[in-house]
PDB file of C-alpha atoms in Angstrom:
ATOM      1  CA  ASP A  72     -13.654   7.919  22.627  1.00 61.00           C
ATOM      2  CA  VAL A  73     -10.344   7.762  21.664  1.00 66.00           C
ATOM      3  CA  LYS A  74      -9.815  10.756  18.597  1.00 83.00           C
ATOM      4  CA  VAL A  75      -7.132  11.676  16.314  1.00 92.00           C
ATOM      5  CA  THR A  76      -8.317  15.193  14.734  1.00 94.00           C
ATOM      6  CA  GLN A  77      -6.950  16.632  11.377  1.00 95.00           C
ATOM      7  CA  SER A  78      -7.583  20.050  11.127  1.00 91.00           C
ATOM      8  CA  SER A  79      -9.078  19.861   7.718  1.00 92.00           C
ATOM      9  CA  ARG A  80     -11.784  17.491   5.700  1.00 93.00           C
ATOM     10  CA  TYR A  81     -11.035  19.276   2.110  1.00 95.00           C
ATOM     11  CA  LEU A  82      -8.041  20.833   1.104  1.00 97.00           C
ATOM     12  CA  VAL A  83      -7.522  23.148  -2.320  1.00 98.00           C
ATOM     13  CA  LYS A  84      -3.905  24.528  -2.751  1.00 97.00           C
ATOM     14  CA  ARG A  85      -1.992  25.102  -6.174  1.00 97.00           C
ATOM     15  CA  THR A  86       1.272  24.408  -7.554  1.00 98.00           C
ATOM     16  CA  GLY A  87       4.564  24.707  -6.140  1.00 97.00           C
ATOM     17  CA  GLU A  88       2.580  25.644  -2.571  1.00 97.00           C
ATOM     18  CA  LYS A  89       3.830  25.045   0.928  1.00 97.00           C
ATOM     19  CA  VAL A  90       1.407  23.105   2.601  1.00 97.00           C
ATOM     20  CA  PHE A  91       0.918  21.960   5.970  1.00 97.00           C
ATOM     21  CA  LEU A  92      -1.623  19.560   6.930  1.00 97.00           C
ATOM     22  CA  GLU A  93      -1.847  19.149  10.796  1.00 96.00           C
ATOM     23  CA  CYS A  94      -3.384  16.170  13.360  1.00 96.00           C
ATOM     24  CA  VAL A  95      -3.585  15.863  17.053  1.00 95.00           C
ATOM     25  CA  GLN A  96      -4.020  13.309  19.039  1.00 90.00           C
ATOM     26  CA  ASP A  97      -6.051  13.686  22.347  1.00 84.00           C
ATOM     27  CA  MET A  98      -4.039  10.105  23.931  1.00 78.00           C
ATOM     28  CA  ASP A  99      -0.318   9.400  25.092  1.00 75.00           C
ATOM     29  CA  HIS A 100       0.672   7.669  22.543  1.00 73.00           C
ATOM     30  CA  GLU A 101       4.175   7.237  21.263  1.00 79.00           C
ATOM     31  CA  ASN A 102       3.702   6.790  17.773  1.00 90.00           C
ATOM     32  CA  MET A 103       2.204   9.069  14.953  1.00 93.00           C
ATOM     33  CA  PHE A 104       1.672   8.085  11.157  1.00 95.00           C
ATOM     34  CA  TRP A 105       0.891   9.936   7.912  1.00 97.00           C
ATOM     35  CA  TYR A 106      -0.304   7.910   5.021  1.00 97.00           C
ATOM     36  CA  ARG A 107      -1.121   8.286   2.059  1.00 96.00           C
ATOM     37  CA  GLN A 108      -4.410   6.362   0.232  1.00 95.00           C
ATOM     38  CA  ASP A 109      -5.205   6.358  -3.410  1.00 94.00           C
ATOM     39  CA  PRO A 110      -7.335   4.354  -4.848  1.00 89.00           C
ATOM     40  CA  GLY A 111      -5.789   0.398  -6.335  1.00 87.00           C
ATOM     41  CA  LEU A 112      -3.061   1.252  -3.971  1.00 90.00           C
ATOM     42  CA  GLY A 113      -4.336   1.200  -0.362  1.00 91.00           C
ATOM     43  CA  LEU A 114      -2.351   2.965   1.946  1.00 93.00           C
ATOM     44  CA  ARG A 115       1.109   4.330   1.861  1.00 94.00           C
ATOM     45  CA  LEU A 116       3.010   4.902   4.736  1.00 95.00           C
ATOM     46  CA  ILE A 117       4.623   8.570   3.846  1.00 97.00           C
ATOM     47  CA  TYR A 118       6.343   9.181   7.311  1.00 97.00           C
ATOM     48  CA  PHE A 119       5.650   8.761  11.115  1.00 94.00           C
ATOM     49  CA  SER A 120       7.191   9.700  14.405  1.00 94.00           C
ATOM     50  CA  TYR A 121       7.998   7.446  17.322  1.00 89.00           C
ATOM     51  CA  ASP A 122       8.906  10.623  20.085  1.00 89.00           C
ATOM     52  CA  VAL A 123       9.026  13.825  20.255  1.00 90.00           C
ATOM     53  CA  LYS A 124      11.500  15.396  17.596  1.00 90.00           C
ATOM     54  CA  MET A 125      11.580  11.463  16.245  1.00 91.00           C
ATOM     55  CA  LYS A 126      10.799  10.077  12.835  1.00 93.00           C
ATOM     56  CA  GLU A 127      11.337   8.194  10.475  1.00 94.00           C
ATOM     57  CA  LYS A 128      10.904   7.986   6.426  1.00 95.00           C
ATOM     58  CA  GLY A 129       8.285   5.510   5.625  1.00 94.00           C
ATOM     59  CA  ASP A 130       7.878   4.356   1.889  1.00 93.00           C
ATOM     60  CA  ILE A 131       6.746   7.436   0.039  1.00 96.00           C
ATOM     61  CA  PRO A 132       8.695   9.631   1.790  1.00 97.00           C
ATOM     62  CA  GLU A 133       9.716  12.190  -1.252  1.00 96.00           C
ATOM     63  CA  GLY A 134       8.493  15.175  -1.651  1.00 96.00           C
ATOM     64  CA  TYR A 135       6.721  15.407   2.038  1.00 98.00           C
ATOM     65  CA  SER A 136       8.624  16.306   5.065  1.00 97.00           C
ATOM     66  CA  VAL A 137       7.166  16.048   8.863  1.00 97.00           C
ATOM     67  CA  SER A 138       7.278  17.981  12.227  1.00 97.00           C
ATOM     68  CA  ARG A 139       6.642  16.142  15.469  1.00 95.00           C
ATOM     69  CA  GLU A 140       7.312  19.367  18.381  1.00 94.00           C
ATOM     70  CA  LYS A 141       5.173  18.022  21.036  1.00 92.00           C
ATOM     71  CA  LYS A 142       3.887  14.428  21.698  1.00 90.00           C
ATOM     72  CA  GLU A 143       0.083  14.918  20.516  1.00 92.00           C
ATOM     73  CA  ARG A 144       0.843  17.005  17.220  1.00 95.00           C
ATOM     74  CA  PHE A 145       2.363  15.471  14.412  1.00 96.00           C
ATOM     75  CA  SER A 146       2.535  17.924  11.180  1.00 97.00           C
ATOM     76  CA  LEU A 147       2.835  16.872   7.592  1.00 98.00           C
ATOM     77  CA  ILE A 148       4.407  19.589   4.901  1.00 98.00           C
ATOM     78  CA  LEU A 149       4.019  19.368   1.458  1.00 97.00           C
ATOM     79  CA  GLU A 150       7.203  21.698   0.619  1.00 94.00           C
ATOM     80  CA  SER A 151       6.157  22.304  -2.934  1.00 97.00           C
ATOM     81  CA  ALA A 152       2.578  20.675  -3.921  1.00 97.00           C
ATOM     82  CA  SER A 153       2.442  19.462  -6.492  1.00 97.00           C
ATOM     83  CA  THR A 154      -0.772  17.784  -8.942  1.00 97.00           C
ATOM     84  CA  ASN A 155       0.480  14.390  -8.572  1.00 97.00           C
ATOM     85  CA  GLN A 156      -0.005  14.779  -4.512  1.00 98.00           C
ATOM     86  CA  THR A 157      -3.717  15.040  -5.161  1.00 98.00           C
ATOM     87  CA  SER A 158      -4.479  12.092  -2.917  1.00 97.00           C
ATOM     88  CA  MET A 159      -6.672  11.765   0.060  1.00 96.00           C
ATOM     89  CA  TYR A 160      -4.048  11.760   3.381  1.00 97.00           C
ATOM     90  CA  LEU A 161      -4.410   9.985   6.738  1.00 96.00           C
ATOM     91  CA  CYS A 162      -2.934  10.585  10.074  1.00 96.00           C
ATOM     92  CA  ALA A 163      -3.026   7.955  12.688  1.00 94.00           C
ATOM     93  CA  ARG A 164      -1.700   6.781  16.490  1.00 91.00           C
ATOM     94  CA  ARG A 165      -0.615   3.478  17.652  1.00 87.00           C
ATOM     95  CA  ARG A 166       1.000   2.826  21.218  1.00 80.00           C
ATOM     96  CA  THR A 167       2.903  -0.776  20.566  1.00 65.00           C
ATOM     97  CA  LEU A 168       4.131  -1.767  23.949  1.00 63.00           C
ATOM     98  CA  SER A 169       0.290  -2.708  25.108  1.00 60.00           C
ATOM     99  CA  ARG A 170      -2.484  -5.087  24.401  1.00 53.00           C
ATOM    100  CA  THR A 171      -4.511  -1.978  22.827  1.00 56.00           C
ATOM    101  CA  THR A 172      -1.999  -2.341  19.440  1.00 78.00           C
ATOM    102  CA  GLU A 173      -4.429  -1.272  17.133  1.00 86.00           C
ATOM    103  CA  ALA A 174      -4.085   2.408  15.267  1.00 90.00           C
ATOM    104  CA  PHE A 175      -6.442   5.012  15.532  1.00 91.00           C
ATOM    105  CA  PHE A 176      -7.309   7.028  12.396  1.00 94.00           C
ATOM    106  CA  GLY A 177      -7.989  10.323  11.919  1.00 94.00           C
ATOM    107  CA  GLN A 178     -11.113  11.748   9.235  1.00 94.00           C
ATOM    108  CA  GLY A 179      -8.996  12.044   6.594  1.00 94.00           C
ATOM    109  CA  THR A 180      -8.178  15.373   4.612  1.00 96.00           C
ATOM    110  CA  ARG A 181      -8.072  15.121   0.967  1.00 95.00           C
ATOM    111  CA  LEU A 182      -6.298  17.042  -0.901  1.00 97.00           C
ATOM    112  CA  THR A 183      -6.215  18.495  -4.556  1.00 98.00           C
ATOM    113  CA  VAL A 184      -3.517  20.429  -6.150  1.00 98.00           C
ATOM    114  CA  VAL A 185      -4.778  22.560  -8.870  1.00 97.00           C
TER     115      VAL A 185
ATOM    116  CA  ALA B  30       9.811  -7.232   6.182  1.00 80.00           C
ATOM    117  CA  GLN B  31       6.036  -7.890   6.401  1.00 84.00           C
ATOM    118  CA  SER B  32       3.313  -7.039   3.318  1.00 90.00           C
ATOM    119  CA  VAL B  33      -0.167  -7.519   3.014  1.00 94.00           C
ATOM    120  CA  THR B  34      -1.738  -8.891  -0.381  1.00 95.00           C
ATOM    121  CA  GLN B  35      -5.672  -8.450  -0.419  1.00 95.00           C
ATOM    122  CA  LEU B  36      -6.975 -10.654  -3.389  1.00 90.00           C
ATOM    123  CA  ASP B  37      -9.785  -9.003  -4.432  1.00 94.00           C
ATOM    124  CA  SER B  38     -10.294  -5.468  -5.693  1.00 95.00           C
ATOM    125  CA  GLN B  39     -14.035  -5.523  -5.604  1.00 96.00           C
ATOM    126  CA  VAL B  40     -16.958  -7.787  -4.325  1.00 97.00           C
ATOM    127  CA  PRO B  41     -20.265  -7.603  -5.579  1.00 96.00           C
ATOM    128  CA  VAL B  42     -22.573  -9.210  -3.467  1.00 97.00           C
ATOM    129  CA  PHE B  43     -26.347  -9.103  -3.023  1.00 96.00           C
ATOM    130  CA  GLU B  44     -28.221  -7.947   0.624  1.00 96.00           C
ATOM    131  CA  GLU B  45     -28.570 -11.079   2.772  1.00 96.00           C
ATOM    132  CA  ALA B  46     -25.426 -13.083   0.497  1.00 97.00           C
ATOM    133  CA  PRO B  47     -22.059 -14.558   2.503  1.00 97.00           C
ATOM    134  CA  VAL B  48     -19.417 -12.735   2.008  1.00 98.00           C
ATOM    135  CA  GLU B  49     -15.816 -13.789   2.109  1.00 97.00           C
ATOM    136  CA  LEU B  50     -12.874 -11.077   1.533  1.00 98.00           C
ATOM    137  CA  ARG B  51      -9.421 -12.802   1.404  1.00 97.00           C
ATOM    138  CA  CYS B  52      -5.997 -11.350   2.794  1.00 97.00           C
ATOM    139  CA  ASN B  53      -2.515 -13.322   2.846  1.00 97.00           C
ATOM    140  CA  TYR B  54       0.089 -12.073   4.319  1.00 95.00           C
ATOM    141  CA  SER B  55       4.197 -12.666   3.838  1.00 92.00           C
ATOM    142  CA  SER B  56       6.501 -12.626   7.119  1.00 86.00           C
ATOM    143  CA  SER B  57       9.495 -14.372   8.614  1.00 80.00           C
ATOM    144  CA  VAL B  58       8.546 -13.670  12.318  1.00 82.00           C
ATOM    145  CA  SER B  59       5.040 -14.036  14.130  1.00 84.00           C
ATOM    146  CA  VAL B  60       2.891 -11.371  13.430  1.00 88.00           C
ATOM    147  CA  TYR B  61      -0.170  -9.123  14.543  1.00 91.00           C
ATOM    148  CA  LEU B  62      -3.326  -9.124  12.227  1.00 94.00           C
ATOM    149  CA  PHE B  63      -5.894  -6.794  11.519  1.00 96.00           C
ATOM    150  CA  TRP B  64      -9.165  -5.958   9.303  1.00 97.00           C
ATOM    151  CA  TYR B  65     -10.523  -1.964   8.715  1.00 97.00           C
ATOM    152  CA  VAL B  66     -13.042  -0.734   7.539  1.00 97.00           C
ATOM    153  CA  GLN B  67     -13.906   3.079   5.895  1.00 96.00           C
ATOM    154  CA  TYR B  68     -17.425   4.185   4.605  1.00 93.00           C
ATOM    155  CA  PRO B  69     -16.958   6.643   2.032  1.00 88.00           C
ATOM    156  CA  ASN B  70     -15.229  10.249   3.383  1.00 82.00           C
ATOM    157  CA  GLN B  71     -14.411   8.938   6.255  1.00 87.00           C
ATOM    158  CA  GLY B  72     -11.312   7.518   8.421  1.00 90.00           C
ATOM    159  CA  LEU B  73     -10.105   3.940   9.259  1.00 94.00           C
ATOM    160  CA  GLN B  74     -12.085   1.961  12.067  1.00 94.00           C
ATOM    161  CA  LEU B  75     -11.334  -0.945  13.599  1.00 95.00           C
ATOM    162  CA  LEU B  76     -13.342  -4.411  12.405  1.00 96.00           C
ATOM    163  CA  LEU B  77     -11.574  -6.782  14.660  1.00 96.00           C
ATOM    164  CA  LYS B  78      -7.796  -8.187  15.003  1.00 94.00           C
ATOM    165  CA  TYR B  79      -5.670 -11.310  16.027  1.00 93.00           C
ATOM    166  CA  LEU B  80      -2.655 -10.432  18.463  1.00 89.00           C
ATOM    167  CA  SER B  81      -2.823 -14.322  19.797  1.00 86.00           C
ATOM    168  CA  GLY B  82      -4.872 -17.524  21.182  1.00 87.00           C
ATOM    169  CA  SER B  83      -8.021 -18.766  19.129  1.00 89.00           C
ATOM    170  CA  THR B  84      -7.552 -18.475  15.531  1.00 91.00           C
ATOM    171  CA  LEU B  85     -11.235 -17.445  14.766  1.00 96.00           C
ATOM    172  CA  VAL B  86     -11.763 -13.846  15.487  1.00 96.00           C
ATOM    173  CA  LYS B  87     -15.277 -12.338  16.073  1.00 96.00           C
ATOM    174  CA  GLY B  88     -15.035  -8.619  15.481  1.00 95.00           C
ATOM    175  CA  ILE B  89     -17.582  -5.694  15.177  1.00 94.00           C
ATOM    176  CA  ASN B  90     -21.177  -5.723  12.869  1.00 93.00           C
ATOM    177  CA  GLY B  91     -21.316  -9.392  12.981  1.00 96.00           C
ATOM    178  CA  PHE B  92     -17.582  -9.671  10.732  1.00 97.00           C
ATOM    179  CA  GLU B  93     -15.114 -12.758  11.665  1.00 97.00           C
ATOM    180  CA  ALA B  94     -11.635 -13.669  10.839  1.00 98.00           C
ATOM    181  CA  GLU B  95      -9.820 -17.260  11.061  1.00 96.00           C
ATOM    182  CA  PHE B  96      -6.269 -16.727  11.172  1.00 95.00           C
ATOM    183  CA  ASN B  97      -4.256 -19.632   8.905  1.00 94.00           C
ATOM    184  CA  LYS B  98      -0.490 -19.706   9.581  1.00 92.00           C
ATOM    185  CA  SER B  99       0.020 -22.732   7.087  1.00 92.00           C
ATOM    186  CA  GLN B 100      -1.632 -20.648   4.482  1.00 93.00           C
ATOM    187  CA  THR B 101      -0.434 -17.464   6.134  1.00 94.00           C
ATOM    188  CA  SER B 102      -3.972 -15.719   5.663  1.00 96.00           C
ATOM    189  CA  PHE B 103      -6.646 -14.063   7.084  1.00 97.00           C
ATOM    190  CA  HIS B 104      -9.556 -13.725   5.335  1.00 98.00           C
ATOM    191  CA  LEU B 105     -12.906 -11.401   6.806  1.00 98.00           C
ATOM    192  CA  ARG B 106     -16.471 -13.193   6.331  1.00 98.00           C
ATOM    193  CA  LYS B 107     -19.530 -12.186   7.304  1.00 98.00           C
ATOM    194  CA  PRO B 108     -23.045 -14.754   6.900  1.00 97.00           C
ATOM    195  CA  SER B 109     -25.309 -12.222   5.629  1.00 97.00           C
ATOM    196  CA  VAL B 110     -24.950  -8.707   4.717  1.00 97.00           C
ATOM    197  CA  HIS B 111     -26.413  -5.633   4.440  1.00 95.00           C
ATOM    198  CA  ILE B 112     -26.712  -2.706   2.158  1.00 95.00           C
ATOM    199  CA  SER B 113     -24.706  -0.978   5.036  1.00 94.00           C
ATOM    200  CA  ASP B 114     -21.613  -3.274   4.971  1.00 96.00           C
ATOM    201  CA  THR B 115     -20.724  -1.157   1.300  1.00 96.00           C
ATOM    202  CA  ALA B 116     -17.525   0.280   2.271  1.00 96.00           C
ATOM    203  CA  GLU B 117     -14.070  -0.324   1.194  1.00 97.00           C
ATOM    204  CA  TYR B 118     -12.188  -2.736   3.345  1.00 98.00           C
ATOM    205  CA  PHE B 119      -7.655  -2.964   4.345  1.00 97.00           C
ATOM    206  CA  CYS B 120      -5.977  -5.804   5.774  1.00 97.00           C
ATOM    207  CA  ALA B 121      -3.150  -4.746   7.684  1.00 95.00           C
ATOM    208  CA  VAL B 122      -0.186  -6.801   8.945  1.00 93.00           C
ATOM    209  CA  SER B 123       2.417  -5.697  11.744  1.00 90.00           C
ATOM    210  CA  ALA B 124       5.647  -7.309  14.179  1.00 83.00           C
ATOM    211  CA  PRO B 125       5.146  -7.437  17.363  1.00 77.00           C
ATOM    212  CA  GLY B 126       6.917  -4.770  18.805  1.00 74.00           C
ATOM    213  CA  ALA B 127       6.883  -3.008  15.461  1.00 79.00           C
ATOM    214  CA  GLN B 128       5.563   0.499  15.134  1.00 81.00           C
ATOM    215  CA  LYS B 129       4.377   0.298  11.756  1.00 86.00           C
ATOM    216  CA  LEU B 130       1.282  -1.361  10.555  1.00 90.00           C
ATOM    217  CA  VAL B 131       1.587  -2.029   6.416  1.00 92.00           C
ATOM    218  CA  PHE B 132      -1.339  -2.510   4.600  1.00 94.00           C
ATOM    219  CA  GLY B 133      -3.309  -4.444   1.488  1.00 94.00           C
ATOM    220  CA  GLN B 134      -4.680  -2.458  -1.574  1.00 94.00           C
ATOM    221  CA  GLY B 135      -7.789  -2.790   0.021  1.00 95.00           C
ATOM    222  CA  THR B 136     -11.210  -4.556  -1.158  1.00 97.00           C
ATOM    223  CA  ARG B 137     -14.444  -2.434  -2.828  1.00 96.00           C
ATOM    224  CA  LEU B 138     -17.470  -4.723  -0.887  1.00 97.00           C
ATOM    225  CA  THR B 139     -20.549  -3.497  -2.691  1.00 96.00           C
ATOM    226  CA  ILE B 140     -23.591  -4.607  -1.618  1.00 95.00           C
ATOM    227  CA  ASN B 141     -26.765  -5.017  -4.262  1.00 91.00           C
ATOM    228  CA  PRO B 142     -30.332  -5.242  -2.897  1.00 87.00           C
TER     229      PRO B 142
END
């Protein structure tokens, strides 16, 4: 069974804190993604990475950064958490040059910033 | 660039009734299309995908979808729903070879007994 593991299911952080969300995949997939999910807005792409140390901004990168030092791990960083970053965060992996071209998702991290 | 519109934010149906969840996409190139399901407090799980070939695609849990290129649609259907189908459903699109999937806003399916 394919796996994408997010380090926390629920997090509560204070405004201004630096927050790290961790994601680990068990396959050798090139692409990893961080999405944010909000009611009525669906999934919006924050950042993605197509290789180690390579990253590209998604649709809503402001207030976030990412790190990919190893192929299996992709971290999302909230430099200074704010209440409007309270949301569900979903990590995914995907191999594009393959018939198995769907994205596989983690269980999500529900972050509350107080 | 691709975009996806899910026409209904919420769809209530009675148990054992048929259901259709609508999805329209916009793209200047050929596309891959996906439907995902999200049960409460879980991540997304693939229901089915269209890559090429037959326009009628069958997925898990009795769901199917039909790709209609002329109408740029990929509607999801099930002939008889069960309480356990209560979930949020997302349509997504990707260009072949592209890294990103673009998602719609989601449709919340509620099954009433």
